[in-house]
Amino acid sequence: MDSHHHLCYKMQECFNAIRNKISDCNSLQDRHGSRYLINGKVVIEHSPGLSGPGKSATVQVYSSTVIDPNTRKGKLSGKACLKKGKSSKKDSTKTTVYKIKLHVEPGFGNPGAFLIENNHKHRFFLQSATLVPPENNVIHFDCRSWVYPIKDTNTSRLFFSNTCYLPSKSPACLVELRKEELESLRGDGTGERKEWDRIYDYDVYDDLGNPEKGPDHVRPVLGGSRSRPYPRRGRTGRPATKNGTISLDTYVPPDERCSPKKLSEFIANAIQATAHFLLPEAKSLPRDSSSFESFGDIRDLYSNNRRQAMRGTSVTEKVKKFVPAQLFKDVTHVIEEVDIKFPLPQIIRANQFAWKLDEEFGRQMLAGTNPTRIHCLREFPPRGTLTESYIEQSDIEHNLDGLSFEQAMKQWRIYVLDHHDYLLPFLRKMYSEGVCPCASRTLLFLRNDATLKPLAIELTYPGSSNNVAGMKTMVFLPEKEDIPQALWQLAKAHVAANDSAYHQLISHWLHTHAVVEPFIIATRRQLSVMHPIHRLLDPHFKDTMHINALARTVLINAGGILEKTLFTGKFSMELSSELYKQWRFDEQALPSDLIKRCMALEESENPRGAHMLFQDYPYGLDGLDIWLAIQTWVGDFCDIFYEDDASVKSDTEIQAWWLEIRNVGHGDKRKEKWWCQMTTKADLKRTLTTLVWIASALHASVNFGQYSYAGYPPNRPSRCRKFVPEEGTMEFAEFLKDPDKYFLNMLPDRFEASLGIALMEVLSRHTSEEVYLGQRATSEWIDNEQVKQRFEKFNKSLREMEKQIMERNGDPELMNRRGPAKVPYKLLYPDATKVETSAGITAKGIPHSISI
């Protein structure tokens, strides 16, 4: 190499060294000097017709390590505007990703929380945020919350990172922020709530009646008294709707509301189901109170392919009256056409008359939509709190498949479906409203093949006296001859009506929707979003408060759909309150429930806690598998954050949470001795497992099979318009003339039946946003790898159960898994493997929450 080239080479080396040194200095200045930067991105959803907030929204971050001595909070950065937004559109939602750059002082440390201020004129949905400090440890914020304009709220919104802390382990910089956030969510218990208010408080059910419409629409207040106890609901501070119209703007805190997409889907489903009433083209569904003329007449309600364009019909005009403008636009986008007939329910797809068989009648008590009421009879005759059964030993002992009565009782082979004594005080009042109500007891025998054979039905109905002693009682036995068999079929219809009302009001509404709402309110008020138990429970509360608020507007209110369709009528919610007196949270744990009903034996060494008396009880067997998976997951989660019993007892937020649930949320039960003391890890694990079970699997088991079974009124009538006729009466002569006609006249009339079918169709549909047990809406839902590993283990166990359930359904020896109607039991099939959610009536899948 010549000297010239050598000199150039040395100069290039020197230049590179200087450039690298400058780069190092700049990098050092970025990290330790005035150019210390935190990069990040913010993901926002908004309606396509509206612009994103852009520079009208600003972000500030709080340090998790450096305290500002003036505020006792973490050091607060300067403001950064959202900029360089990149948008994408999917369906009716527009998502914009913004970049942010925050300049902070040297030694600021990692962000632990951030403030966002919305100076835009519209609200936006903050999906998530990600911050990357110079150390490159990515910090996630799973926000999923509405941010309203500051002109309405007068304050910025605070979000904590996905890192969870028990109160005693919170970084000092975040302690005051944690406390202030909880205080703001509790409010002061006064004032009418505005749309943007994030306040959680309790109230009694004083919004079910509508006195302005007359005395017939007056309803008692539920909750707050010994005579009518009830769980608390969320307080709105608003008077009840008085004009009798459907209202979709009932207040619930913004983070509890269904997304616009889900709400539009829900409304579209309701339009789809009720098009039979709104479309003049639906000639096959008269809107009068006439009876069905034949079973073929009922069958004509159903079809698969007849559709009608929605735009330009009377449907759109009717919907406009109760749906906000933007929501109406979303609804009409979702649903361009409607079916003018109902889809065919599963119960009549394979065999349209299998529902009439006694074997199918018994099977549905184990694998139908209400499998939680039947229990094993341990003493004979059956006794209630008011009466003793009229069924005698001689009525059933000849029908026990060769066993003596004593042998059948000793082997726990006689079962009872009891809808008797709790109904007796209401029968005469219901009768005065124009229905023909009965209270029932049904005895069944467990055969060697584990199917249930009905033995006898006891029906009690109003007599000439106003007291229980003045009631009339009839006992019916299964018969093969035409006339006695037809009477038996009528008796089964009354049993089904009893079970339908109990299912809707107790198993479904009270035991899931109503009892969970106080837990949601207490969680928001007493557990910080930083608390690990808040993070565990959050997906199990999604949309529940909003669904319950809508139910109080259209379902359980005076003149609502349940009053119009159930035989309990205007006394429906009063009856629900009466049965809340029997509710115990500890008995909602599945093993405890099965043991109490003598469907299983306690087995402490069994991880499930119980051993089934017979395996072919689909709800019980599949349910215990799901229970064990939830119990294991919850236990693993708690073990990560709680070292011992003392750490539970010293957790101030958990103790306040549990105290509020017992004394306020379920305050009418505050003096009950069965509440646990919440002083051990075992107490916490059992409580959380039970709560997750109720919100997910229990609700799925009693909700998503409704259309399959109750979508066909002869199988599960919701009310009866005639009693079973007594021999020698005019009604009996009418019955003898045409037993099928009498049965059809007993069923709900055309309008009531169609309204009931429509309700079953709406309630049984999954929405496209459904997130199922074992899934999470985002992979970054928590910044804890140990938790994520345990959650993956939970997901794997659920996927294994899916295979097991399908194997059981294919086992010919497990006859209750399909039954004569060939309806496979999949109501506790988790669907945890599903990646893309498909909406519709699937009769399977366990959503995280009570979201319909």
CSV table of C-alpha atoms in Angstrom, one decimal, residues 214-495:
chain,number,residue,atom,x,y,z
A,214,GLY,CA,-102.1,2.1,36.4
A,215,PRO,CA,-102.3,-0.1,39.5
A,216,ASP,CA,-101.8,-3.2,37.4
A,217,HIS,CA,-98.2,-2.1,36.7
A,218,VAL,CA,-97.2,-1.5,40.3
A,219,ARG,CA,-94.5,-3.9,41.5
A,220,PRO,CA,-93.0,-4.3,44.9
A,221,VAL,CA,-89.5,-3.1,45.7
A,222,LEU,CA,-87.1,-6.1,45.9
A,223,GLY,CA,-84.2,-5.9,48.3
A,224,GLY,CA,-83.7,-4.1,51.6
A,225,SER,CA,-86.4,-5.9,53.6
A,226,ARG,CA,-86.9,-9.2,55.3
A,227,SER,CA,-90.1,-10.0,53.4
A,228,ARG,CA,-88.6,-9.3,50.0
A,229,PRO,CA,-84.8,-9.8,50.0
A,230,TYR,CA,-82.8,-9.6,46.8
A,231,PRO,CA,-79.3,-9.0,45.5
A,232,ARG,CA,-78.4,-5.4,44.8
A,233,ARG,CA,-78.2,-3.9,41.3
A,234,GLY,CA,-76.1,-1.0,40.1
A,235,ARG,CA,-77.3,2.4,41.1
A,236,THR,CA,-78.2,4.8,38.3
A,237,GLY,CA,-79.6,7.8,40.2
A,238,ARG,CA,-82.3,8.1,37.5
A,239,PRO,CA,-86.0,7.6,37.9
A,240,ALA,CA,-87.4,4.4,36.4
A,241,THR,CA,-88.7,4.7,32.8
A,242,LYS,CA,-92.4,5.6,33.1
A,243,ASN,CA,-93.7,5.8,29.5
A,244,GLY,CA,-93.5,2.0,28.9
A,245,THR,CA,-91.1,2.3,25.9
A,246,ILE,CA,-88.0,0.4,25.4
A,247,SER,CA,-84.9,2.3,26.5
A,248,LEU,CA,-81.4,1.5,25.4
A,249,ASP,CA,-79.7,4.3,27.3
A,250,THR,CA,-80.2,3.0,30.8
A,251,TYR,CA,-77.1,4.1,32.7
A,252,VAL,CA,-74.3,1.6,33.4
A,253,PRO,CA,-70.7,2.7,33.9
A,254,PRO,CA,-69.0,3.0,30.5
A,255,ASP,CA,-66.6,0.1,31.0
A,256,GLU,CA,-69.6,-2.2,31.6
A,257,ARG,CA,-71.4,-1.4,28.4
A,258,CYS,CA,-71.6,-3.8,25.4
A,259,SER,CA,-69.5,-2.6,22.5
A,260,PRO,CA,-71.3,-0.8,19.7
A,261,LYS,CA,-70.7,-3.8,17.5
A,262,LYS,CA,-72.1,-6.2,20.0
A,263,LEU,CA,-75.1,-4.0,20.8
A,264,SER,CA,-75.9,-3.6,17.1
A,265,GLU,CA,-75.6,-7.4,16.7
A,266,PHE,CA,-77.9,-7.9,19.7
A,267,ILE,CA,-80.5,-5.5,18.4
A,268,ALA,CA,-80.2,-7.2,14.9
A,269,ASN,CA,-80.8,-10.6,16.5
A,270,ALA,CA,-83.9,-9.2,18.3
A,271,ILE,CA,-85.2,-7.8,15.0
A,272,GLN,CA,-84.5,-11.1,13.4
A,273,ALA,CA,-86.5,-12.9,16.0
A,274,THR,CA,-89.4,-10.5,16.2
A,275,ALA,CA,-89.7,-9.9,12.5
A,276,HIS,CA,-92.6,-12.4,12.8
A,277,PHE,CA,-94.5,-9.6,14.6
A,278,LEU,CA,-93.2,-6.6,12.6
A,279,LEU,CA,-93.4,-7.8,9.0
A,280,PRO,CA,-96.8,-7.8,7.4
A,281,GLU,CA,-95.4,-10.4,5.0
A,282,ALA,CA,-95.3,-13.0,7.8
A,283,LYS,CA,-98.9,-14.1,7.2
A,284,SER,CA,-98.3,-17.5,8.8
A,285,LEU,CA,-98.1,-15.9,12.2
A,286,PRO,CA,-101.4,-14.2,13.2
A,287,ARG,CA,-101.0,-11.6,15.9
A,288,ASP,CA,-104.2,-12.7,17.8
A,289,SER,CA,-104.8,-14.9,20.8
A,290,SER,CA,-106.1,-17.9,18.8
A,291,SER,CA,-104.9,-21.5,19.5
A,292,PHE,CA,-103.0,-23.7,17.2
A,293,GLU,CA,-105.2,-26.0,15.2
A,294,SER,CA,-102.7,-28.9,14.9
A,295,PHE,CA,-99.1,-29.9,15.4
A,296,GLY,CA,-98.6,-29.2,11.8
A,297,ASP,CA,-99.8,-25.7,12.4
A,298,ILE,CA,-97.0,-25.2,15.0
A,299,ARG,CA,-94.5,-26.8,12.6
A,300,ASP,CA,-95.3,-24.1,10.1
A,301,LEU,CA,-93.7,-21.6,12.4
A,302,TYR,CA,-90.3,-23.0,11.3
A,303,SER,CA,-88.4,-22.8,8.1
A,304,ASN,CA,-84.8,-22.5,7.0
A,305,ASN,CA,-84.8,-20.5,3.8
A,306,ARG,CA,-87.6,-17.9,3.6
A,307,ARG,CA,-86.1,-14.4,3.9
A,308,GLN,CA,-87.3,-10.9,3.5
A,309,ALA,CA,-85.3,-7.7,2.8
A,310,MET,CA,-85.4,-5.4,5.8
A,311,ARG,CA,-84.7,-2.1,4.2
A,312,GLY,CA,-87.8,-0.2,3.3
A,313,THR,CA,-90.1,-2.3,5.4
A,314,SER,CA,-92.1,-1.4,8.5
A,315,VAL,CA,-89.3,-3.0,10.6
A,316,THR,CA,-87.0,-0.1,10.0
A,317,GLU,CA,-89.6,2.5,11.0
A,318,LYS,CA,-90.4,0.7,14.2
A,319,VAL,CA,-86.7,0.2,15.1
A,320,LYS,CA,-86.0,3.9,14.6
A,321,LYS,CA,-88.3,4.8,17.5
A,322,PHE,CA,-86.1,3.2,20.2
A,323,VAL,CA,-82.6,2.9,18.7
A,324,PRO,CA,-80.1,5.9,18.6
A,325,ALA,CA,-79.2,7.1,15.1
A,326,GLN,CA,-75.7,5.7,15.0
A,327,LEU,CA,-76.8,2.4,16.4
A,328,PHE,CA,-79.6,2.2,13.9
A,329,LYS,CA,-77.1,2.7,11.1
A,330,ASP,CA,-74.9,-0.1,12.5
A,331,VAL,CA,-78.0,-2.4,12.9
A,332,THR,CA,-79.1,-1.9,9.3
A,333,HIS,CA,-75.5,-2.6,8.2
A,334,VAL,CA,-75.4,-5.9,10.1
A,335,ILE,CA,-78.8,-7.2,9.0
A,336,GLU,CA,-79.8,-6.7,5.4
A,337,GLU,CA,-82.5,-9.4,5.4
A,338,VAL,CA,-84.5,-11.2,8.0
A,339,ASP,CA,-86.0,-14.7,8.2
A,340,ILE,CA,-89.8,-14.5,8.3
A,341,LYS,CA,-89.9,-17.9,10.0
A,342,PHE,CA,-88.0,-19.4,13.0
A,343,PRO,CA,-85.1,-21.9,12.5
A,344,LEU,CA,-86.0,-25.5,13.3
A,345,PRO,CA,-85.2,-26.4,17.0
A,346,GLN,CA,-83.0,-29.4,17.7
A,347,ILE,CA,-85.7,-31.2,19.7
A,348,ILE,CA,-87.8,-31.8,16.5
A,349,ARG,CA,-85.1,-32.1,13.9
A,350,ALA,CA,-84.4,-35.8,14.0
A,351,ASN,CA,-87.8,-37.0,15.3
A,352,GLN,CA,-90.6,-34.5,15.6
A,353,PHE,CA,-92.5,-36.5,18.2
A,354,ALA,CA,-89.6,-37.8,20.4
A,355,TRP,CA,-90.4,-35.0,22.9
A,356,LYS,CA,-93.6,-36.9,23.8
A,357,LEU,CA,-91.7,-39.9,25.1
A,358,ASP,CA,-91.4,-40.4,28.8
A,359,GLU,CA,-87.7,-41.3,28.4
A,360,GLU,CA,-87.0,-37.9,26.7
A,361,PHE,CA,-89.1,-36.2,29.4
A,362,GLY,CA,-86.9,-37.6,32.1
A,363,ARG,CA,-83.6,-37.1,30.1
A,364,GLN,CA,-84.2,-33.4,29.9
A,365,MET,CA,-84.0,-33.2,33.7
A,366,LEU,CA,-80.4,-34.4,33.4
A,367,ALA,CA,-79.3,-32.9,30.1
A,368,GLY,CA,-81.8,-30.3,29.1
A,369,THR,CA,-81.8,-26.6,29.7
A,370,ASN,CA,-82.6,-26.9,33.5
A,371,PRO,CA,-80.6,-29.8,34.8
A,372,THR,CA,-80.0,-28.2,38.3
A,373,ARG,CA,-83.4,-28.9,40.0
A,374,ILE,CA,-83.8,-32.7,40.1
A,375,HIS,CA,-82.7,-34.5,43.3
A,376,CYS,CA,-82.6,-38.0,44.8
A,377,LEU,CA,-85.5,-38.7,47.1
A,378,ARG,CA,-84.2,-39.8,50.6
A,379,GLU,CA,-87.6,-40.1,52.4
A,380,PHE,CA,-91.0,-41.1,51.4
A,381,PRO,CA,-93.5,-39.6,50.9
A,382,PRO,CA,-91.9,-36.4,49.6
A,383,ARG,CA,-92.3,-33.5,52.1
A,384,GLY,CA,-92.0,-29.8,51.6
A,385,THR,CA,-92.1,-26.8,54.0
A,386,LEU,CA,-95.9,-26.7,53.8
A,387,THR,CA,-97.3,-30.1,52.6
A,388,GLU,CA,-96.7,-33.8,52.4
A,389,SER,CA,-97.2,-35.5,49.0
A,390,TYR,CA,-100.4,-37.3,48.1
A,391,ILE,CA,-98.4,-39.9,46.1
A,392,GLU,CA,-98.6,-43.3,47.8
A,393,GLN,CA,-96.3,-46.2,47.8
A,394,SER,CA,-98.9,-48.3,46.1
A,395,ASP,CA,-98.9,-45.8,43.2
A,396,ILE,CA,-95.3,-46.6,42.2
A,397,GLU,CA,-94.1,-49.9,43.7
A,398,HIS,CA,-95.3,-52.0,40.7
A,399,ASN,CA,-93.2,-49.9,38.3
A,400,LEU,CA,-89.7,-50.3,39.7
A,401,ASP,CA,-88.3,-52.8,37.1
A,402,GLY,CA,-88.4,-55.8,39.6
A,403,LEU,CA,-87.1,-54.0,42.6
A,404,SER,CA,-89.1,-53.7,45.8
A,405,PHE,CA,-90.0,-50.3,47.0
A,406,GLU,CA,-87.5,-50.7,49.9
A,407,GLN,CA,-84.7,-51.8,47.6
A,408,ALA,CA,-85.3,-48.8,45.3
A,409,MET,CA,-85.2,-46.4,48.2
A,410,LYS,CA,-82.1,-48.0,49.7
A,411,GLN,CA,-80.3,-48.0,46.4
A,412,TRP,CA,-81.1,-44.3,45.8
A,413,ARG,CA,-83.0,-45.1,42.7
A,414,ILE,CA,-86.1,-42.8,43.1
A,415,TYR,CA,-85.8,-39.1,42.1
A,416,VAL,CA,-88.0,-36.1,42.4
A,417,LEU,CA,-88.5,-32.9,40.4
A,418,ASP,CA,-90.1,-30.7,43.0
A,419,HIS,CA,-92.0,-27.5,42.0
A,420,HIS,CA,-94.6,-27.7,44.7
A,421,ASP,CA,-94.6,-25.9,48.0
A,422,TYR,CA,-92.9,-22.7,46.9
A,423,LEU,CA,-95.7,-22.1,44.4
A,424,LEU,CA,-98.6,-22.8,46.7
A,425,PRO,CA,-98.9,-19.3,48.2
A,426,PHE,CA,-99.0,-17.8,44.6
A,427,LEU,CA,-101.5,-20.1,42.9
A,428,ARG,CA,-104.7,-18.4,43.6
A,429,LYS,CA,-103.2,-15.0,42.7
A,430,MET,CA,-101.9,-16.3,39.4
A,431,TYR,CA,-105.3,-18.0,38.7
A,432,SER,CA,-107.0,-14.6,39.1
A,433,GLU,CA,-104.8,-13.3,36.2
A,434,GLY,CA,-106.4,-15.7,33.8
A,435,VAL,CA,-103.9,-18.7,33.7
A,436,CYS,CA,-104.4,-22.2,35.0
A,437,PRO,CA,-101.4,-22.6,37.4
A,438,CYS,CA,-100.5,-25.9,39.1
A,439,ALA,CA,-97.8,-26.8,41.6
A,440,SER,CA,-96.2,-30.2,40.8
A,441,ARG,CA,-94.1,-33.0,42.2
A,442,THR,CA,-92.8,-35.6,39.7
A,443,LEU,CA,-91.3,-38.9,40.8
A,444,LEU,CA,-88.9,-40.8,38.6
A,445,PHE,CA,-87.0,-44.2,38.7
A,446,LEU,CA,-83.4,-44.6,37.8
A,447,ARG,CA,-83.2,-47.7,35.5
A,448,ASN,CA,-80.2,-50.0,35.1
A,449,ASP,CA,-79.3,-48.1,31.9
A,450,ALA,CA,-79.3,-44.8,33.8
A,451,THR,CA,-82.3,-43.4,32.0
A,452,LEU,CA,-85.1,-42.0,34.2
A,453,LYS,CA,-88.6,-43.5,34.0
A,454,PRO,CA,-91.4,-41.2,35.3
A,455,LEU,CA,-93.4,-42.9,38.0
A,456,ALA,CA,-96.1,-40.4,39.1
A,457,ILE,CA,-97.0,-36.7,38.8
A,458,GLU,CA,-98.8,-34.8,41.6
A,459,LEU,CA,-100.6,-31.6,40.6
A,460,THR,CA,-102.1,-29.1,43.0
A,461,TYR,CA,-104.2,-26.3,41.8
A,462,PRO,CA,-106.5,-23.6,43.3
A,463,GLY,CA,-109.7,-24.8,45.0
A,464,SER,CA,-112.6,-23.0,46.6
A,465,SER,CA,-110.6,-21.8,49.6
A,466,ASN,CA,-108.0,-19.1,49.8
A,467,ASN,CA,-105.6,-21.1,51.9
A,468,VAL,CA,-103.2,-24.0,51.2
A,469,ALA,CA,-105.6,-26.4,52.9
A,470,GLY,CA,-108.3,-25.5,50.3
A,471,MET,CA,-106.2,-26.6,47.3
A,472,LYS,CA,-107.1,-29.5,45.1
A,473,THR,CA,-104.6,-32.3,44.3
A,474,MET,CA,-104.6,-35.0,41.6
A,475,VAL,CA,-102.1,-37.8,41.1
A,476,PHE,CA,-101.4,-39.1,37.6
A,477,LEU,CA,-99.6,-42.3,36.6
A,478,PRO,CA,-98.1,-43.3,33.3
A,479,GLU,CA,-100.5,-45.3,31.2
A,480,LYS,CA,-100.5,-47.0,27.8
A,481,GLU,CA,-104.2,-46.8,26.9
A,482,ASP,CA,-105.2,-43.8,24.8
A,483,ILE,CA,-107.3,-41.7,27.1
A,484,PRO,CA,-105.2,-42.2,30.3
A,485,GLN,CA,-102.0,-41.7,28.3
A,486,ALA,CA,-103.4,-38.4,26.9
A,487,LEU,CA,-104.2,-37.2,30.5
A,488,TRP,CA,-100.7,-38.1,31.4
A,489,GLN,CA,-99.4,-36.0,28.6
A,490,LEU,CA,-101.4,-33.0,29.9
A,491,ALA,CA,-99.9,-33.5,33.4
A,492,LYS,CA,-96.4,-33.5,31.9
A,493,ALA,CA,-97.2,-30.2,30.2
A,494,HIS,CA,-98.0,-28.6,33.5
A,495,VAL,CA,-94.7,-30.0,35.0
